[in-house]
Coordinates of C-alpha atoms and ligand atoms in Angstrom, one line a residue:
M471 CA 14.2 -0.4 -38.4
T472 CA 14.4 -1.1 -34.6
N473 CA 11.7 -3.0 -32.9
D474 CA 9.0 -0.7 -31.6
Y475 CA 7.9 -3.1 -28.8
E476 CA 5.6 -0.6 -27.1
R477 CA 3.5 -0.5 -30.2
T478 CA 3.0 -4.2 -30.4
V479 CA 2.5 -5.2 -26.7
G480 CA -0.2 -2.6 -26.0
L481 CA -3.1 -4.9 -26.7
D482 CA -1.6 -7.6 -24.4
F483 CA -1.4 -5.1 -21.6
I484 CA -5.1 -4.2 -22.2
R485 CA -5.9 -7.9 -22.0
A486 CA -4.2 -7.9 -18.6
T487 CA -6.2 -5.0 -17.1
E488 CA -9.4 -6.2 -18.8
G489 CA -8.9 -9.6 -17.3
G490 CA -8.1 -8.2 -13.9
A491 CA -11.2 -6.0 -14.0
I492 CA -13.6 -8.7 -15.1
S493 CA -12.2 -11.2 -12.6
C494 CA -12.7 -9.0 -9.6
F495 CA -16.1 -7.7 -10.7
T496 CA -17.9 -10.6 -9.0
W497 CA -16.6 -9.3 -5.7
V498 CA -18.3 -5.8 -6.1
G499 CA -20.2 -5.0 -3.0
R500 CA -19.3 -8.2 -1.1
G501 CA -17.1 -6.6 1.5
E502 CA -14.1 -8.8 0.6
K503 CA -11.3 -6.5 -0.4
E504 CA -8.5 -9.1 -0.3
L505 CA -10.5 -11.7 -2.3
A506 CA -11.2 -9.0 -5.0
D507 CA -7.5 -8.1 -5.1
A508 CA -6.5 -11.7 -5.3
A509 CA -8.9 -12.3 -8.2
A510 CA -7.5 -9.3 -10.2
S511 CA -3.9 -10.2 -9.4
D512 CA -4.4 -13.8 -10.5
A513 CA -5.8 -12.7 -13.9
I514 CA -3.0 -10.2 -14.4
R515 CA -0.3 -12.8 -13.6
G516 CA -2.0 -15.3 -15.8
T517 CA -2.1 -12.8 -18.8
F518 CA 1.5 -11.9 -18.2
D519 CA 2.4 -15.6 -18.2
R520 CA 1.5 -15.6 -21.9
M521 CA 3.2 -12.3 -22.8
N522 CA 6.6 -12.4 -24.4
I523 CA 8.2 -9.9 -22.3
S524 CA 10.9 -9.9 -19.6
G525 CA 9.0 -7.9 -17.0
E526 CA 9.8 -7.0 -13.4
V527 CA 7.5 -5.3 -11.0
V528 CA 9.2 -2.2 -9.6
I529 CA 6.1 -0.6 -8.0
G530 CA 3.6 -3.0 -6.5
E531 CA 2.8 -4.3 -3.1
G532 CA 5.7 -4.6 -0.6
I533 CA 6.2 -8.2 0.5
K534 CA 5.7 -7.0 4.0
D535 CA 2.2 -5.7 3.2
N536 CA 1.0 -9.3 3.1
A537 CA -1.6 -8.4 0.5
P538 CA -2.5 -10.6 -2.4
G539 CA -1.3 -8.1 -5.0
L540 CA 1.8 -8.4 -7.3
F541 CA 5.0 -7.8 -5.4
K542 CA 7.9 -5.5 -6.0
G543 CA 10.7 -7.6 -7.4
E544 CA 8.3 -10.1 -8.9
K545 CA 9.2 -11.3 -12.4
V546 CA 6.4 -11.3 -14.9
G547 CA 6.1 -12.4 -18.6
T548 CA 7.8 -15.4 -20.3
W549 CA 11.3 -14.0 -20.0
A550 CA 11.9 -15.8 -23.4
E551 CA 15.3 -15.0 -24.9
G552 CA 15.3 -11.7 -26.7
S553 CA 12.0 -10.6 -25.3
P554 CA 11.9 -6.9 -24.4
R555 CA 12.6 -5.8 -20.8
F556 CA 9.8 -3.8 -19.1
D557 CA 9.7 -2.4 -15.6
I558 CA 6.2 -2.6 -14.4
A559 CA 4.2 -0.5 -11.9
L560 CA 0.7 -1.7 -11.1
D561 CA -2.3 -1.4 -9.0
P562 CA -4.6 -4.5 -9.7
I563 CA -7.4 -2.5 -8.1
D564 CA -7.2 1.2 -7.2
G565 CA -10.2 1.7 -5.1
T566 CA -10.5 -1.7 -3.4
T567 CA -12.6 -0.3 -0.6
N568 CA -15.0 1.3 -3.1
L569 CA -15.2 -2.0 -4.9
S570 CA -15.9 -3.9 -1.7
K571 CA -18.8 -1.5 -0.9
G572 CA -20.1 -1.2 -4.4
L573 CA -19.3 2.5 -4.5
P574 CA -18.1 4.3 -7.7
N575 CA -14.5 4.6 -8.7
A576 CA -12.4 1.5 -9.0
I577 CA -9.9 0.7 -11.8
C578 CA -7.3 -1.8 -12.8
C579 CA -4.1 -0.1 -13.8
I580 CA -0.6 -0.8 -15.2
A581 CA 2.3 1.4 -16.3
A582 CA 5.2 -0.1 -18.2
S583 CA 8.7 1.3 -18.9
L584 CA 10.7 -0.2 -21.7
C585 CA 14.3 -0.3 -20.4
A586 CA 17.3 -2.3 -21.4
E587 CA 19.1 -4.2 -18.6
G588 CA 21.2 -1.8 -16.6
E589 CA 19.3 1.3 -17.8
E590 CA 17.6 3.6 -15.4
S591 CA 14.0 2.7 -14.9
G592 CA 11.4 5.1 -16.2
L593 CA 9.4 4.6 -13.1
L594 CA 10.6 6.2 -9.9
D595 CA 9.9 4.1 -6.8
I596 CA 9.1 6.7 -4.2
P597 CA 9.7 5.3 -0.7
S598 CA 7.2 7.4 1.3
F599 CA 3.7 6.0 1.9
Y600 CA 2.0 9.2 0.9
M601 CA 2.6 12.2 -1.4
D602 CA 1.0 15.6 -1.5
K603 CA -0.2 16.0 -5.1
L604 CA -1.5 18.7 -7.4
S605 CA -2.7 18.1 -10.9
Y606 CA -4.3 20.1 -13.7
G607 CA -5.1 20.1 -17.4
E608 CA -3.2 21.3 -20.4
I609 CA -4.1 25.0 -20.3
I610 CA -2.8 25.4 -16.7
R611 CA 0.2 23.2 -17.5
D612 CA 1.2 25.4 -20.4
A613 CA 0.9 28.5 -18.3
F614 CA 3.1 26.9 -15.6
V615 CA 5.7 25.8 -18.1
A616 CA 5.8 29.3 -19.6
D617 CA 6.2 30.8 -16.2
P618 CA 7.3 28.4 -13.4
S619 CA 7.2 31.3 -10.8
L620 CA 3.4 31.3 -11.0
P621 CA 1.8 30.4 -7.6
L622 CA 0.7 27.1 -9.0
S623 CA 2.8 24.8 -7.1
L624 CA 2.6 22.6 -4.0
D625 CA 4.5 25.3 -2.2
S626 CA 1.8 27.9 -3.0
E627 CA -1.2 28.6 -0.8
P628 CA -4.0 26.4 -2.1
A629 CA -6.3 29.4 -2.3
E630 CA -3.8 31.2 -4.6
T631 CA -3.6 28.1 -6.8
I632 CA -7.4 27.9 -7.1
K633 CA -7.8 31.6 -7.9
L634 CA -5.0 31.4 -10.5
A635 CA -6.6 28.3 -12.0
A636 CA -9.9 30.3 -12.4
K637 CA -8.1 33.1 -14.1
L638 CA -6.2 30.8 -16.5
L639 CA -9.4 28.9 -17.3
S640 CA -11.4 32.1 -17.8
K641 CA -13.9 31.1 -15.1
D642 CA -15.2 32.6 -11.9
V643 CA -13.6 31.0 -8.8
T644 CA -17.1 29.8 -7.9
D645 CA -17.1 27.7 -11.1
V646 CA -13.7 26.0 -10.4
V647 CA -14.1 22.3 -9.6
V648 CA -11.6 20.7 -7.3
T649 CA -11.4 17.0 -6.4
A650 CA -9.6 15.6 -3.4
M651 CA -9.6 12.5 -1.2
D652 CA -12.0 12.6 1.7
R653 CA -9.4 12.3 4.5
P654 CA -8.8 14.3 7.6
R655 CA -5.2 15.0 6.3
N656 CA -6.8 17.0 3.4
A657 CA -8.8 19.2 5.8
N658 CA -7.0 22.3 4.7
I659 CA -7.8 21.8 1.0
I660 CA -11.4 21.0 1.8
E661 CA -11.8 24.1 3.9
T662 CA -10.1 26.3 1.4
V663 CA -12.3 25.2 -1.5
R664 CA -15.4 25.7 0.6
S665 CA -14.4 29.1 1.8
L666 CA -13.7 30.3 -1.7
G667 CA -17.1 29.1 -2.8
A668 CA -15.5 26.8 -5.4
N669 CA -16.9 23.3 -6.1
L670 CA -15.7 20.3 -4.2
R671 CA -15.9 16.7 -5.4
L672 CA -14.6 14.4 -2.7
V673 CA -13.6 10.8 -3.6
S674 CA -13.6 8.2 -0.9
D675 CA -10.8 6.1 -2.4
G676 CA -9.0 5.7 -5.7
D677 CA -7.0 8.8 -6.5
I678 CA -5.5 7.7 -9.9
T679 CA -8.7 8.6 -11.7
A680 CA -9.0 11.7 -9.6
A681 CA -5.5 12.9 -10.4
L682 CA -6.0 12.3 -14.2
A683 CA -9.5 13.7 -14.4
P684 CA -8.4 17.4 -14.9
A685 CA -6.7 16.4 -18.1
L686 CA -9.9 15.3 -19.7
P687 CA -12.2 18.3 -20.5
Q688 CA -15.3 16.2 -20.4
S689 CA -14.6 15.2 -16.7
G690 CA -15.7 18.5 -15.5
I691 CA -12.8 18.6 -13.0
D692 CA -10.3 21.4 -13.0
L693 CA -7.8 20.5 -10.2
Y694 CA -6.9 17.6 -8.1
M695 CA -5.4 18.5 -4.8
G696 CA -4.3 16.7 -1.6
I697 CA -2.5 13.8 -0.1
G698 CA -2.8 10.3 -1.4
G699 CA -0.7 7.1 -2.0
S700 CA 2.8 7.4 -3.5
P701 CA 2.5 4.4 -5.9
E702 CA -0.8 5.9 -7.2
G703 CA 1.1 9.2 -7.7
V704 CA 3.7 7.5 -10.0
L705 CA 1.1 5.7 -12.0
S706 CA -0.8 9.0 -12.3
A707 CA 2.3 10.8 -13.5
V708 CA 2.7 8.3 -16.4
G709 CA -0.9 8.9 -17.4
M710 CA -0.6 12.6 -17.1
R711 CA 2.4 12.7 -19.3
C712 CA 0.4 11.0 -22.0
L713 CA -2.6 13.3 -21.6
G714 CA -0.6 16.5 -21.7
G715 CA -1.7 17.8 -18.3
G716 CA 0.6 18.5 -15.3
L717 CA 1.2 16.7 -12.0
Q718 CA 3.3 17.8 -9.1
A719 CA 4.0 15.6 -6.0
K720 CA 6.0 15.9 -2.9
M721 CA 6.7 13.2 -0.3
W722 CA 4.5 13.5 2.8
P723 CA 5.9 11.5 5.7
R724 CA 3.1 10.4 8.0
D725 CA 5.0 11.0 11.2
E726 CA 8.4 11.7 12.6
E727 CA 9.2 8.0 12.5
E728 CA 8.7 7.7 8.8
K729 CA 10.6 11.0 8.2
T730 CA 13.6 9.7 10.2
S731 CA 13.6 6.4 8.3
L732 CA 13.4 8.2 4.9
I733 CA 16.4 10.3 6.0
T734 CA 18.3 7.2 7.2
E735 CA 17.6 5.6 3.7
G736 CA 19.2 8.6 2.1
W737 CA 16.1 10.5 0.9
G738 CA 16.6 13.4 3.3
D739 CA 17.6 15.9 0.6
Q740 CA 14.5 15.0 -1.5
L741 CA 11.9 15.6 1.2
D742 CA 11.2 19.2 0.1
R743 CA 11.5 18.4 -3.6
I744 CA 8.5 19.0 -5.8
Y745 CA 8.6 16.2 -8.3
L746 CA 7.0 17.0 -11.7
S747 CA 5.4 14.2 -13.7
K748 CA 8.5 13.8 -15.8
D749 CA 10.6 13.2 -12.7
L750 CA 8.3 10.4 -11.5
A751 CA 7.7 9.0 -15.0
R752 CA 11.0 9.5 -16.8
G753 CA 11.9 9.4 -20.5
E754 CA 9.7 8.6 -23.4
D755 CA 9.4 4.8 -23.4
L756 CA 6.4 4.5 -21.2
L757 CA 2.9 3.0 -21.5
F758 CA -0.2 3.5 -19.4
I759 CA -3.1 1.1 -19.4
M760 CA -6.3 1.2 -17.3
T761 CA -9.6 -0.6 -17.4
G762 CA -12.6 0.8 -15.4
I763 CA -14.3 -1.5 -12.9
L764 CA -16.7 0.9 -11.3
E765 CA -17.4 4.3 -13.0
S766 CA -15.5 7.5 -12.3
P767 CA -15.3 10.9 -14.0
F768 CA -12.3 9.5 -15.9
I769 CA -13.6 6.1 -17.2
Q770 CA -16.8 4.1 -17.3
G771 CA -17.1 0.9 -15.3
I772 CA -18.0 -2.7 -16.4
T773 CA -21.5 -3.4 -17.4
I774 CA -23.0 -6.9 -17.9
H775 CA -25.9 -7.5 -20.2
G776 CA -26.9 -11.1 -20.5
R777 CA -23.7 -13.1 -21.1
T778 CA -21.7 -10.0 -22.4
A779 CA -19.4 -8.0 -20.2
T780 CA -18.5 -4.6 -21.7
T781 CA -15.2 -3.0 -20.6
H782 CA -13.8 0.4 -21.1
S783 CA -10.0 0.8 -21.2
V784 CA -7.5 3.4 -22.1
L785 CA -4.1 2.7 -23.6
M786 CA -1.7 5.6 -23.9
R787 CA 2.0 6.1 -24.8
V788 CA 4.2 8.9 -23.6
R789 CA 6.3 8.9 -26.8
N790 CA 3.6 9.9 -29.2
R791 CA 0.8 10.9 -26.7
T792 CA -1.8 8.8 -28.5
V793 CA -4.7 8.2 -26.2
R794 CA -6.8 5.2 -27.2
F795 CA -10.1 4.4 -25.6
V796 CA -10.9 0.8 -26.2
T797 CA -14.3 -0.7 -25.6
G798 CA -14.4 -4.5 -25.3
H799 CA -17.5 -6.7 -25.5
H800 CA -16.6 -10.0 -23.9
N801 CA -18.9 -13.0 -24.5
L802 CA -18.6 -14.8 -21.2
D803 CA -19.6 -18.1 -22.7
Y804 CA -16.5 -18.1 -24.8
K805 CA -14.2 -15.8 -22.8
E806 CA -11.1 -17.4 -21.3
I807 CA -9.2 -15.3 -18.8
P808 CA -5.9 -16.9 -18.2
L809 CA -5.5 -17.4 -14.4
R810 CA -2.1 -18.1 -12.9
S811 CA -3.8 -20.3 -10.2
Q812 CA -5.2 -22.6 -12.9
N813 CA -2.3 -22.7 -15.3
Q814 CA 0.8 -23.4 -13.4
S815 CA 2.5 -24.9 -16.5
L816 CA 2.6 -21.5 -18.1
Q817 CA 4.7 -19.9 -15.4
Ligands
VTB776 C1 -5.2 6.4 -2.2 C2 -6.1 5.6 -3.1 C3 -6.1 4.1 -2.9 O1 -5.2 4.5 -0.8 O2 -3.9 6.5 -2.7 C4 -5.2 5.8 -0.8 O3 -5.8 5.9 -4.5 C5 -4.3 6.4 0.2 O4 -5.0 6.9 1.3 O5 -7.2 3.6 -3.6 P1 -5.5 6.0 2.6 O6 -4.3 5.3 3.2 O7 -6.0 7.1 3.5 O8 -6.6 5.1 2.2 C6 -6.2 3.8 -1.4 O9 -7.4 4.3 -0.9 C7 -6.1 2.3 -1.2 O10 -5.0 1.8 -1.7

């Protein structure tokens, strides 16, 4: 029997997102985005330092961003001989602005792709800053798979998509719930939802939970629409593949300058392409891990009672579509979160 590494490393990945979430929780509401990000990243690095994997960050911060996050190209894990090779995409905090203000919706999130050296990574590193995105749950995805010509794509009029979603979900249009990021660039979506009399749930930041919400019936969200960050789009695609919903995304250059540079880098013929979740999150050997920091329709946030911190995490695998919600009760008097900054010897 071959080694099923994804099965065995899952709990270690949860430790990493739990540690990241707990470590930055002290920064909630303090207006210090960078310090919160640094705290989450330190704990993630520290946990990776103890993990027997050969990991490389393929989607993280760009070195040029000068942010405290984990960088693209950074090696994580022990890299012990024979340890499994994982490509890693991560967002130590999706929703840093929310966290800094104490607003809802912040998570710590990792996706991992098991891939032998020289193999194509399961995680596609999209070069544009933003992508236009559309996501929906299983009922709508099944209808789209059965008939891809349905007006249920990023190239369809948003109003058509919302009306069709209503039909497929056997609802009135006025009962359809759409979530989008509250940004001027999403004005068209916002206007459309309002003019149809459908329900709008704007999020100020953090669009991974927003994109995944339609796949969870209890979230009360039917569609996610609009333009958000590209790395968040790839992370959402991994999650969506595990949950059985659908996600489409298309590069959305901010201006002519970005468009020209994408063309110069050789992405010109992909600018009109609608990527499906399986194009961004490729193959079957993929894991998705998230811990809630501040509550969202997808996952609960951290609560502290006395000396106990309670975390809510989700661990999912594309291969078998198992979705595990894991609640952790952490006794803070005994808890040791490994931090890279305090444990240089483990590097
Ligand atoms: C989103 C969101 C992130 O960036 O992708 C967003 O998920 C992109 O939009 O939490 P803006 O550049 O307009 O913020 C974040 O808000 C921050 O990384």
